[in-house]
Amino acid sequence: MTDDPAALKALSELSAQASLSEVIRRRDWIFDPIPPWLNLNKEQQARFARMQIDFKVRELQIQQEKLEALGKML
Amino acid sequence: MVSLSSQQRPAVAMASASEDPRVPVLDVLLVGYDNQENLGLRSILAYLRSRGCTAELVPANGGVEDPAVVEAIVARPARIVGFSIIFQYSTSEFRRLLARLRERGVRSHFTAGGHFPSLQPEVVLELIPDLDSVVRYEGEAVFLELLSKVDQPERWQEIGSLAFRQAGELILNPPRPLFTDLDTLPRLVRDAQPRFTSTGVSLASILGSRGCPFNCSFCTIRQFYEAPGGELRRLRSPEAVVDEMAELHRSRGVRMFVFQDDDFPVRTPGNSWLPAFHSALEARGLVGKVFFKISCRVDDINARTLEAMVKHGLIAIYFGIESGNPLGLSILNKQVSVQRNLASIQLVKQYDLALAAGFMLFDPASTFASVRENIAFLREIGGDGFYPVNFCKMLPYAGTPIERRLREDGRLKGTLEQPDYSLLDPELDSYAFIVQQIFSQRNFSGDGLQVALQEANFNERLNRAVGLADPSVNLRSPLTDLIRQANQVALRTLEDLLALVEQQGMDALLDNREQLLQLSQREWEEEARLEIALHKLDSGGGGNRLGLAALYAQKHRRELEALHSPLMP
C-alpha cells in the first residue's frame, strides 16, 4: 500500500465503485513512483497521483470486460 | 589456467546447511535465471565438471525470491554458491535471497557474477552484504581457482578477476586473461530433457562467439570483455558450432537454434566465418532440417549474406535498432544512419524473416522533435504490420559510457539499482512518464500484447519452416493485420499524447485529466480487442496454432487473480 500522502488523499476522493477501489487499495504497485527530477510541487504530485488512479481504474475496468469476453470463448 | 583433479581438490570442509552427513556436499551450486538456457552458468558448470568438480544449477525462472529457490539451495549444500546477477534492478532480490539463506544456516561461500557485478563490484558488495566475493568477467577459470582456495582467504589475492573485502578494504584483483580459444571449452551442460517452443518444436540456445567489437554507449558488453584485454569478440570455429548443432539435432531432435551471441559473426575479419558456417551445415546435412535465429547489427547484413543465411535456415533476426533519428543514433554511438536502419529492415522484409527489434523511444538527447522522428520511423518500419513495434526509454546501465557522461552532466538520477536520468526538457520527462503508465502492460509485461504478437509472429514462421503449419490455412495475413492494427494504435496514441503535452503543457493537462483518460482508454480498449482477436486466431482449428495457448491460460489466471472475486460476476 502506498504511503504517499498525495496518493492517499487522491484515493480517499476516489468515486469509483467500492469493490474496484478496494482492489486498487490492495495493490502497492498501483503507483509508479513519480520521478523526483520532475520537481513537482505538492499540488502537482497530487494531481499526478489522481491521474494514475484514474488510469488504473479504467485499465482494470477494460481488463474485466476483456476477461468476460474471453471467458465466453473458452 | 588452473586445472584441478579430484585428488587435488581440498577436502570438503564446509558445513552444510542441513548438517545432514548423508547429503553430499557439492563443490559449486550456481543460481540464476535460466528461461532461455543461461549459457554463462551452463558453461561454468561444464568447465567445472570437466575438471572433476561437482557442480549443479538451480534455475530461478520464477524469480530469485521464489521459495522453491531457497529450498533448493538449502537442500543442496555446496562449498560455493554462485549467483548470476544479470539485471541491475534485481540486486535487491538477491540481497534478500542471500540474507534468507544465511538465516537458514547456509554457510557456503557466496559469490556473484554477471555484467553488473563485474563492472561495479564495489557497489554489488555493498548492496549485498552477505556476498563473500564477486567473480568478474568470464567466470569459468575464476570459479575453479576460487574453489581450490576458498578455505584460504589469505590466498584470495592470487585469484585473478576476483573482488572481495578484506579487513574492511575492497580488494580488486587484476583481471585474468580471457580464453583465447573458445573451442577448448567443453560443451555446455544441457538439461536432461530438451526444451520446446510453445508449438512443440525442440529448440536450444547456442553461441558462436563471445563479445562485440562495437562500442554503443549504453551497452555493457564491450566494457565486460575489454577490461581483461584481448580480442573484443572471440569466435568459436564454425565447425565446432555446427558439430554441436548436429549433436543436439541427432540426440534431442533440436530443429530450432537460437544464437545468443552478443553480435552474431556475420561480419568478421576476412568475412570467412559465415561461409564456413554454411559449408559446415551443408556437410553435416543439416540444411532444411534445422533453423536458426541470430542477433546482430543492422550494418552486419547485406543482400548477399542475408540470402545465404536464409538459404541455410535463418528464419528470425533481432536487430538493436535503438533509434530512428540522427541525434539519438549519435548519442547512442550506434555508428549507423537512419537510412541504413531502413535499408536493412527492408532487406529483412524481402526475405520474410521474423523480426524483433530493440528501440529506445527516449534517450539522453531526446527532444520533442526527435521523439516525433522516432515515432515516424516506427510507423515507416512497422506500419505495415511486418513486426510488432516495441519501445522503451534507454536506461543508463552501470559502467557504460553514457552513464559516465550523464553523471558528469549532473543528470544521472534514480538509485544504484534503478538508475535513470532527466531528459533535457521537463515537459518531455512528463510525457515519458505518462507513456510508461499507458504502455507498461503492452510493452513490458511478459504476457502483454507485444510479447504475444512477437511470439505468434515467430511461431508462424517456424511452424511453416518445419512443416507444422497446415498449408491450407493462411495465418500470416490475419496475423499481419492484427500486428498492423496494434502498431497503428500505439503509434497514434504516442503521437496524440505528444501533441497534447506539447500544445497544452502538463499542468494544463493535469487540470483536465479527461483528455488523458480518453486517450489511454482508447489505447487499452484497442489492445483488449486485439488480444481477443489474437486469441481467436490462435485457438481456431486444433488450437494453439500460433503457440499462444499456454501464454493465454497463464495470463488469464493471473488477471483473474489480480481482479479478485469482488469484481467478478
XYZ file of C-alpha atoms in Angstrom:
643
model
C 0.000 0.000 0.000
C 1.307 3.423 -0.853
C 2.160 5.849 1.909
C 2.410 8.833 -0.401
C 0.158 11.472 1.227
C -0.861 12.891 -2.141
C -1.839 9.489 -3.418
C -3.698 8.626 -0.238
C -5.641 11.857 -0.484
C -6.498 11.094 -4.092
C -7.582 7.596 -3.118
C -9.887 8.968 -0.483
C -11.569 11.036 -3.161
C -11.998 8.115 -5.481
C -15.517 7.893 -6.738
C -15.230 4.530 -8.449
C -17.309 1.619 -7.327
C -16.310 0.402 -3.906
C -15.121 -3.039 -4.985
C -12.828 -1.581 -7.589
C -11.340 0.958 -5.241
C -10.770 -1.889 -2.816
C -8.799 -3.762 -5.488
C -6.723 -0.685 -6.069
C -6.114 -0.136 -2.381
C -4.676 -3.632 -2.073
C -2.088 -3.017 -4.713
C 1.082 -1.256 -3.858
C 2.199 -1.369 -7.492
C -0.596 0.924 -8.483
C 1.649 3.939 -8.169
C 4.768 4.057 -10.247
C 6.925 6.448 -8.294
C 6.853 9.873 -9.864
C 10.437 10.729 -10.835
C 11.667 13.297 -8.303
C 13.528 15.149 -11.032
C 10.214 16.289 -12.431
C 10.417 18.703 -9.487
C 6.686 18.684 -8.917
C 5.242 20.649 -6.050
C 2.796 19.010 -3.650
C -0.238 20.094 -5.626
C 1.218 18.778 -8.872
C 2.149 15.492 -7.193
C -1.407 15.085 -6.001
C -2.730 15.728 -9.495
C -0.322 13.181 -10.957
C -1.453 10.665 -8.361
C -5.101 11.312 -9.212
C -4.267 10.773 -12.869
C -2.610 7.455 -12.044
C -5.681 6.344 -10.142
C -7.957 7.364 -12.993
C -5.767 5.374 -15.333
C -5.766 2.265 -13.207
C -9.499 2.318 -12.592
C -10.142 2.485 -16.308
C -7.483 -0.075 -17.143
C -8.940 -2.532 -14.663
C -12.456 -1.987 -15.967
C -11.309 -2.727 -19.504
C -9.407 -5.751 -18.267
C -12.527 -7.025 -16.547
C -14.614 -6.585 -19.699
C -11.954 -8.375 -21.738
C -11.853 -11.311 -19.350
C -15.604 -11.632 -19.509
C -15.430 -11.706 -23.316
C -12.627 -14.269 -23.262
C -14.474 -16.309 -20.671
C -17.311 -16.760 -23.160
C -14.849 -18.013 -25.765
C -13.132 -20.572 -23.546
C 44.520 -21.666 -16.399
C 44.175 -23.689 -13.231
C 43.323 -27.318 -13.531
C 42.262 -29.292 -10.546
C 41.973 -33.041 -10.404
C 39.599 -34.628 -7.947
C 42.583 -35.828 -5.934
C 43.944 -32.339 -5.655
C 40.677 -30.846 -4.562
C 40.732 -29.817 -0.919
C 38.702 -31.928 1.419
C 35.200 -30.686 1.900
C 35.282 -28.579 5.000
C 32.195 -26.516 4.549
C 29.457 -27.403 6.974
C 26.215 -27.941 5.195
C 23.085 -26.043 5.966
C 21.214 -29.192 6.679
C 24.104 -30.653 8.689
C 22.974 -33.981 7.340
C 26.085 -36.073 6.747
C 24.176 -38.212 4.273
C 23.779 -35.281 1.904
C 26.930 -34.999 -0.198
C 28.395 -31.523 -0.325
C 28.726 -30.112 -3.812
C 31.705 -28.091 -4.863
C 29.650 -25.426 -6.583
C 25.971 -24.584 -6.857
C 25.037 -21.977 -9.449
C 21.835 -19.963 -9.217
C 20.261 -17.755 -11.856
C 17.615 -17.107 -14.450
C 17.593 -19.910 -16.975
C 14.491 -19.250 -19.048
C 16.391 -19.333 -22.333
C 19.177 -21.534 -21.001
C 21.662 -19.417 -19.070
C 24.652 -20.068 -21.293
C 27.096 -18.329 -18.944
C 26.182 -20.501 -15.980
C 25.954 -23.607 -18.124
C 29.440 -23.020 -19.472
C 30.874 -22.614 -15.967
C 29.066 -25.779 -14.966
C 30.558 -27.678 -17.900
C 34.039 -26.321 -17.211
C 33.961 -27.274 -13.542
C 32.622 -30.746 -14.250
C 35.258 -31.301 -16.916
C 37.863 -30.639 -14.206
C 36.374 -33.231 -11.899
C 34.337 -30.886 -9.715
C 30.767 -31.449 -8.667
C 28.542 -28.597 -9.765
C 24.817 -28.130 -10.250
C 22.390 -25.468 -11.350
C 19.364 -24.061 -9.541
C 17.189 -22.301 -12.116
C 15.379 -19.272 -10.741
C 12.885 -18.858 -13.549
C 10.085 -17.969 -11.188
C 12.229 -15.205 -9.685
C 15.118 -15.467 -7.260
C 12.806 -14.961 -4.296
C 10.698 -17.951 -5.210
C 10.602 -20.078 -2.019
C 11.480 -23.083 -4.174
C 14.836 -21.473 -4.949
C 15.629 -21.056 -1.253
C 14.623 -24.628 -0.542
C 16.680 -25.959 -3.463
C 19.794 -24.159 -2.236
C 19.282 -25.228 1.373
C 18.787 -28.815 0.251
C 22.000 -28.898 -1.807
C 24.837 -27.875 0.465
C 27.792 -26.573 -1.504
C 31.168 -25.096 -0.761
C 30.468 -22.197 -3.116
C 27.137 -20.827 -4.223
C 27.391 -18.558 -7.262
C 24.623 -16.138 -8.197
C 24.164 -14.850 -11.733
C 23.043 -11.229 -11.434
C 22.025 -10.372 -14.949
C 19.788 -7.421 -14.218
C 20.975 -4.460 -12.206
C 17.443 -3.821 -10.982
C 17.220 -7.270 -9.410
C 20.024 -6.612 -6.895
C 17.575 -6.154 -4.003
C 16.008 -9.507 -4.736
C 19.416 -11.137 -4.486
C 20.186 -9.235 -1.267
C 17.017 -10.624 0.302
C 17.675 -14.126 -1.057
C 21.193 -14.249 0.376
C 20.032 -12.894 3.738
C 17.325 -15.550 3.869
C 19.851 -18.251 3.051
C 22.139 -17.096 5.853
C 19.163 -17.105 8.220
C 18.511 -20.674 7.168
C 22.054 -21.573 8.136
C 23.679 -21.762 4.716
C 27.345 -21.041 5.353
C 28.710 -21.593 1.869
C 30.976 -19.048 0.259
C 28.613 -16.731 -1.638
C 29.860 -15.176 -4.844
C 28.196 -13.375 -7.753
C 28.930 -12.781 -11.410
C 27.499 -11.078 -14.464
C 27.916 -7.719 -16.140
C 26.791 -5.521 -13.248
C 28.893 -7.293 -10.579
C 31.873 -7.354 -12.948
C 31.757 -3.668 -13.755
C 30.798 -2.361 -10.323
C 31.897 -4.995 -7.784
C 32.227 -2.400 -5.027
C 28.570 -1.436 -5.421
C 27.365 -5.026 -5.511
C 29.421 -5.994 -2.462
C 27.950 -3.015 -0.636
C 24.367 -3.647 -1.723
C 24.564 -7.374 -0.932
C 26.467 -7.588 2.374
C 26.145 -11.382 2.552
C 28.304 -11.785 -0.536
C 31.842 -13.002 0.139
C 33.232 -12.191 -3.278
C 32.498 -11.225 -6.861
C 33.709 -13.231 -9.844
C 34.395 -10.641 -12.515
C 34.255 -11.094 -16.287
C 34.458 -14.611 -17.726
C 33.782 -16.959 -14.816
C 34.986 -20.445 -15.690
C 38.618 -20.300 -14.583
C 37.930 -17.924 -11.696
C 35.450 -20.352 -10.181
C 37.884 -23.230 -10.486
C 40.665 -21.354 -8.729
C 38.324 -19.960 -6.095
C 37.234 -23.496 -5.345
C 40.834 -24.538 -4.678
C 41.408 -21.630 -2.290
C 38.014 -20.929 -0.822
C 39.106 -22.059 2.642
C 42.257 -19.958 2.485
C 41.186 -16.304 2.431
C 44.817 -15.280 2.738
C 45.304 -16.603 -0.813
C 42.299 -14.943 -2.441
C 44.534 -12.158 -3.670
C 46.148 -14.691 -6.008
C 42.869 -15.282 -7.842
C 42.706 -13.170 -10.963
C 39.403 -11.343 -11.586
C 38.163 -11.884 -8.032
C 36.859 -8.967 -5.957
C 36.260 -9.197 -2.226
C 36.502 -7.352 1.055
C 39.328 -7.942 3.467
C 39.530 -6.167 6.815
C 37.022 -3.658 5.589
C 39.029 -2.936 2.465
C 37.875 -3.646 -1.069
C 40.320 -5.831 -2.976
C 40.068 -5.855 -6.755
C 42.431 -8.452 -8.144
C 43.774 -7.761 -11.644
C 41.647 -9.278 -14.411
C 42.804 -12.637 -15.669
C 43.128 -13.056 -19.440
C 40.128 -14.356 -21.311
C 40.247 -17.721 -23.053
C 41.888 -17.166 -26.399
C 40.407 -20.275 -27.996
C 36.733 -20.846 -27.243
C 36.902 -24.248 -28.908
C 38.915 -25.528 -25.927
C 35.925 -25.022 -23.650
C 33.750 -28.051 -23.011
C 30.253 -28.136 -24.472
C 27.520 -26.518 -22.425
C 25.675 -28.583 -19.871
C 22.107 -29.140 -21.064
C 19.049 -30.236 -19.135
C 18.183 -33.920 -19.230
C 15.085 -33.119 -21.246
C 15.155 -30.957 -24.374
C 13.292 -27.667 -24.480
C 10.441 -26.917 -26.838
C 8.860 -23.858 -28.357
C 5.243 -23.227 -27.462
C 4.189 -25.094 -30.609
C 6.289 -28.112 -29.719
C 9.438 -27.623 -31.797
C 12.591 -28.739 -29.995
C 14.966 -25.810 -29.570
C 18.282 -24.954 -27.988
C 20.244 -21.809 -27.272
C 23.778 -21.751 -28.579
C 26.770 -19.443 -29.006
C 29.032 -18.848 -31.969
C 31.052 -16.127 -30.278
C 31.589 -14.048 -27.178
C 31.780 -10.272 -27.141
C 31.181 -7.447 -29.582
C 33.718 -5.232 -31.344
C 31.447 -2.179 -31.328
C 31.050 0.473 -28.691
C 27.437 1.518 -28.255
C 27.381 3.994 -25.400
C 24.531 2.343 -23.480
C 25.831 -1.227 -23.672
C 27.941 -3.121 -21.124
C 29.227 -5.819 -23.449
C 32.339 -4.009 -24.615
C 33.265 -2.958 -21.072
C 32.780 -6.525 -19.870
C 35.168 -8.011 -22.409
C 37.561 -5.099 -22.854
C 38.874 -4.831 -19.295
C 40.629 -8.227 -19.270
C 42.267 -7.409 -22.615
C 42.471 -9.494 -25.756
C 40.058 -9.753 -28.651
C 36.821 -7.836 -28.223
C 34.950 -10.641 -29.942
C 36.213 -14.193 -29.946
C 34.785 -16.727 -32.350
C 34.224 -20.415 -31.995
C 35.216 -22.234 -35.137
C 32.214 -22.698 -37.448
C 32.916 -26.426 -37.493
C 32.735 -26.654 -33.685
C 29.443 -24.746 -33.660
C 27.914 -26.967 -36.319
C 29.261 -30.090 -34.595
C 27.324 -29.048 -31.514
C 24.212 -28.328 -33.585
C 24.469 -31.711 -35.292
C 24.842 -33.477 -31.974
C 21.830 -31.670 -30.499
C 19.797 -32.417 -33.610
C 20.753 -36.079 -33.543
C 20.409 -36.728 -29.818
C 17.499 -34.429 -28.967
C 15.798 -33.697 -32.227
C 16.587 -29.987 -31.963
C 15.349 -28.149 -35.045
C 15.482 -24.547 -33.861
C 18.701 -22.919 -32.682
C 18.650 -19.540 -31.009
C 22.068 -17.928 -31.269
C 22.566 -15.827 -28.147
C 25.725 -14.140 -29.425
C 26.184 -10.512 -28.458
C 26.773 -9.899 -32.162
C 26.470 -12.943 -34.408
C 29.594 -13.196 -36.580
C 28.127 -12.246 -39.926
C 30.904 -9.727 -40.483
C 34.319 -10.986 -39.437
C 37.923 -10.327 -40.432
C 38.174 -11.689 -43.972
C 34.443 -12.426 -43.872
C 35.271 -16.101 -43.804
C 33.318 -17.261 -40.751
C 29.840 -17.202 -42.247
C 30.650 -19.123 -45.468
C 32.481 -21.722 -43.393
C 29.458 -21.998 -41.091
C 27.210 -22.544 -44.089
C 29.587 -25.082 -45.606
C 29.643 -27.000 -42.341
C 25.831 -27.034 -42.210
C 25.793 -28.456 -45.735
C 28.486 -31.006 -44.953
C 26.516 -32.304 -41.945
C 23.331 -32.485 -43.994
C 21.541 -30.050 -41.696
C 20.222 -27.627 -44.288
C 16.431 -27.875 -44.395
C 16.427 -29.847 -41.152
C 17.421 -27.153 -38.686
C 16.657 -23.442 -38.499
C 18.168 -20.582 -36.579
C 17.727 -17.093 -35.203
C 20.505 -14.560 -34.760
C 21.051 -11.159 -33.147
C 23.210 -8.673 -34.984
C 23.679 -5.058 -36.012
C 21.796 -3.650 -38.974
C 25.059 -2.943 -40.782
C 26.253 -6.525 -40.399
C 23.991 -7.755 -43.166
C 23.675 -7.142 -46.867
C 21.599 -8.801 -49.568
C 24.278 -11.418 -50.257
C 24.871 -12.503 -46.657
C 21.186 -12.440 -45.788
C 20.260 -14.540 -48.792
C 22.964 -17.056 -47.898
C 21.793 -17.264 -44.293
C 18.150 -17.700 -45.303
C 19.164 -20.442 -47.681
C 20.856 -22.209 -44.778
C 17.992 -21.921 -42.289
C 17.803 -18.385 -40.920
C 14.160 -17.632 -40.084
C 14.348 -14.907 -37.436
C 16.554 -11.965 -36.633
C 16.938 -9.487 -33.790
C 18.237 -6.022 -34.535
C 19.287 -3.495 -31.944
C 17.904 -0.590 -33.956
C 17.586 1.655 -30.900
C 16.805 4.936 -32.619
C 15.196 6.387 -35.722
C 16.777 9.824 -35.668
C 20.339 11.058 -36.171
C 20.591 12.710 -32.749
C 19.658 9.515 -30.961
C 21.907 7.316 -33.092
C 24.755 9.704 -32.386
C 24.455 9.841 -28.602
C 23.976 6.080 -28.503
C 27.130 5.800 -30.639
C 25.455 3.316 -32.955
C 27.679 4.295 -35.886
C 24.843 3.743 -38.338
C 22.492 6.092 -40.138
C 18.700 6.164 -40.179
C 18.892 5.222 -43.854
C 20.963 2.172 -43.039
C 18.430 1.101 -40.436
C 15.663 1.424 -43.005
C 17.580 -0.384 -45.740
C 18.410 -3.377 -43.560
C 14.844 -3.707 -42.326
C 13.681 -3.579 -45.915
C 16.020 -6.469 -46.693
C 14.634 -8.470 -43.788
C 11.147 -7.840 -45.144
C 12.183 -9.057 -48.574
C 13.265 -12.342 -47.064
C 10.206 -12.505 -44.803
C 12.118 -13.175 -41.590
C 10.502 -12.883 -38.175
C 11.887 -9.577 -36.966
C 12.347 -8.451 -33.381
C 13.918 -5.095 -32.679
C 15.112 -3.116 -29.705
C 14.083 0.524 -29.857
C 14.617 3.380 -27.443
C 11.951 5.994 -27.923
C 13.723 8.158 -25.340
C 17.427 8.676 -24.930
C 19.512 11.331 -23.179
C 19.472 13.582 -26.267
C 15.699 13.354 -26.770
C 13.698 16.408 -27.731
C 10.072 16.672 -28.788
C 11.297 16.775 -32.383
C 13.488 13.682 -32.075
C 10.719 11.713 -30.375
C 8.412 12.697 -33.209
C 11.042 11.449 -35.669
C 11.263 8.198 -33.756
C 7.515 7.694 -33.940
C 7.548 8.413 -37.672
C 10.401 5.932 -38.072
C 8.463 3.240 -36.205
C 5.491 3.925 -38.434
C 7.657 3.546 -41.512
C 9.089 0.190 -40.463
C 6.095 -1.228 -38.583
C 3.073 0.483 -40.106
C 2.573 -2.465 -42.461
C 2.363 -4.968 -39.599
C 5.560 -6.761 -40.530
C 6.626 -6.923 -36.888
C 5.152 -5.703 -33.581
C 6.833 -2.441 -32.618
C 8.162 -2.026 -29.128
C 9.730 0.980 -27.450
C 11.285 1.986 -24.164
C 13.471 4.591 -22.508
C 17.206 3.997 -22.613
C 18.478 3.044 -19.162
C 21.949 4.112 -18.033
C 23.464 0.785 -17.010
C 26.374 0.819 -14.614
C 29.782 1.056 -16.200
C 28.638 2.330 -19.595
C 29.966 5.438 -21.325
C 26.513 7.029 -21.300
C 26.184 6.520 -17.546
C 29.518 8.246 -17.028
C 28.504 11.130 -19.226
C 25.156 11.585 -17.512
C 26.874 11.578 -14.136
C 29.361 14.197 -15.292
C 26.480 16.313 -16.585
C 24.608 16.025 -13.293
C 21.706 14.266 -14.998
C 22.106 10.797 -13.528
C 19.140 10.151 -11.228
C 17.402 7.255 -9.571
C 19.217 4.754 -7.408
C 22.211 2.466 -7.749
C 19.867 -0.380 -8.568
C 17.470 1.533 -10.759
C 19.403 4.325 -12.390
C 17.549 6.836 -14.504
C 18.138 10.314 -15.861
C 16.342 13.523 -16.564
C 15.547 14.439 -20.138
C 16.581 17.841 -21.426
C 13.025 19.193 -21.428
C 10.960 18.730 -18.229
C 7.776 18.577 -20.280
C 9.255 15.665 -22.223
C 10.031 13.979 -18.892
C 6.345 14.208 -18.035
C 5.450 12.808 -21.441
C 7.843 9.885 -20.928
C 6.307 9.186 -17.533
C 2.785 9.051 -18.955
C 3.937 6.876 -21.860
C 5.270 4.464 -19.273
C 1.895 4.473 -17.488
C -0.054 3.773 -20.654
C 2.226 1.182 -22.230
C 3.693 -0.690 -19.278
C 1.386 -3.676 -19.775
C 1.639 -3.697 -23.558
C 5.384 -3.362 -23.803
C 6.897 -4.729 -20.637
C 4.668 -7.453 -19.289
C 5.850 -10.977 -20.056
C 2.361 -11.727 -21.364
C 1.494 -8.299 -22.764
C 0.198 -7.733 -26.269
C 3.639 -7.008 -27.695
C 5.143 -10.251 -26.399
C 2.124 -12.251 -27.582
C 2.340 -10.786 -31.086
C 6.102 -11.327 -31.155
C 5.692 -14.928 -30.115
C 2.946 -15.519 -32.682
C 4.982 -13.876 -35.438
C 7.974 -16.095 -34.695
C 5.949 -19.281 -34.343
C 4.109 -18.639 -37.573
C 7.444 -18.564 -39.463
C 8.897 -21.527 -37.590
C 5.788 -23.687 -37.992
C 5.880 -23.134 -41.728
C 9.605 -23.901 -41.871
C 9.352 -27.193 -40.004
C 6.088 -28.281 -41.660
C 3.898 -27.915 -38.588
C 1.562 -25.419 -40.214
C -1.488 -26.517 -42.159
C -0.633 -25.331 -45.693
C -4.316 -24.824 -46.473
C -4.698 -22.260 -43.674
C -3.264 -18.810 -44.124
C -2.472 -17.428 -40.691
C 0.083 -14.975 -41.950
C -2.315 -12.433 -43.426
C -4.687 -12.160 -40.454
C -1.739 -12.093 -38.046
C -0.019 -9.349 -40.014
C -3.269 -7.412 -39.962
C -3.516 -7.690 -36.175
C 0.095 -6.567 -35.788
C -0.554 -3.675 -38.148
C -3.535 -2.562 -36.103
C -1.648 -2.899 -32.814
C 1.231 -0.835 -34.196
C -1.022 1.831 -35.664
C -2.995 2.198 -32.459
C 0.106 2.521 -30.295
C 1.809 4.974 -32.635
C -1.316 7.096 -32.847
C -1.514 7.171 -29.054
C 2.137 8.234 -28.841
C 1.569 10.965 -31.412
C -1.658 12.272 -29.940
C -0.189 12.369 -26.456
C 2.903 14.131 -27.730
C 0.767 16.791 -29.369
C -1.326 17.256 -26.231
C 1.690 17.695 -23.977
C 3.487 19.931 -26.431
C 0.496 22.156 -27.102
C -1.031 22.373 -23.650
C 1.760 21.540 -21.214
C 1.440 19.048 -18.408
C -0.023 21.475 -15.908
C -2.999 22.217 -18.116
C -3.422 18.543 -18.972
C -3.499 17.543 -15.345
C -6.154 20.168 -14.738
C -8.249 18.448 -17.344
C -7.452 14.787 -16.935
C -10.365 13.723 -19.101
C -8.344 14.191 -22.295
C -5.570 11.989 -20.979
C -8.045 9.432 -19.785
C -9.836 9.252 -23.121
C -6.575 8.776 -24.927
C -5.347 5.990 -22.670
C -8.786 4.387 -22.659
C -8.762 4.224 -26.436
C -5.352 2.517 -26.358
C -6.358 -0.065 -23.758
C -9.714 -0.829 -25.382
C -7.990 -1.423 -28.688
C -5.374 -3.607 -27.029
C -8.121 -5.654 -25.373
C -9.976 -6.006 -28.678
C -6.797 -7.121 -30.456
C -5.944 -9.529 -27.703
C -9.321 -11.211 -28.078
C -8.859 -11.346 -31.863
C -5.384 -12.845 -31.462
C -6.738 -15.399 -29.049
C -9.419 -16.356 -31.600
C -6.823 -16.688 -34.348
C -4.645 -18.879 -32.158
C -7.428 -21.102 -30.894
C -9.018 -21.874 -34.274
C -8.563 -25.242 -35.924
C -6.947 -27.620 -33.468
C -5.934 -24.737 -31.202
C -2.532 -23.318 -30.261
C -1.867 -22.605 -33.926
C 0.396 -19.689 -33.037
C 1.697 -21.137 -29.799
C -0.232 -18.827 -27.501
C -2.433 -21.292 -25.611
C -0.144 -21.636 -22.607
C 0.647 -17.935 -22.514
C -3.016 -17.010 -22.529
C -4.010 -19.637 -19.991
C -1.378 -18.271 -17.627
C -2.289 -14.663 -18.366
C -5.969 -15.194 -17.753
C -5.281 -16.962 -14.492
C -3.070 -14.104 -13.376
C -5.524 -11.407 -14.399
C -8.424 -13.169 -12.757
C -6.450 -13.497 -9.560
C -5.482 -9.854 -9.753
C -9.017 -8.670 -10.251
C -10.157 -10.907 -7.442
C -13.650 -12.176 -6.807
C -15.435 -8.957 -5.720
C -15.285 -7.770 -9.283
C -16.346 -10.938 -10.971
C -19.984 -11.633 -11.762
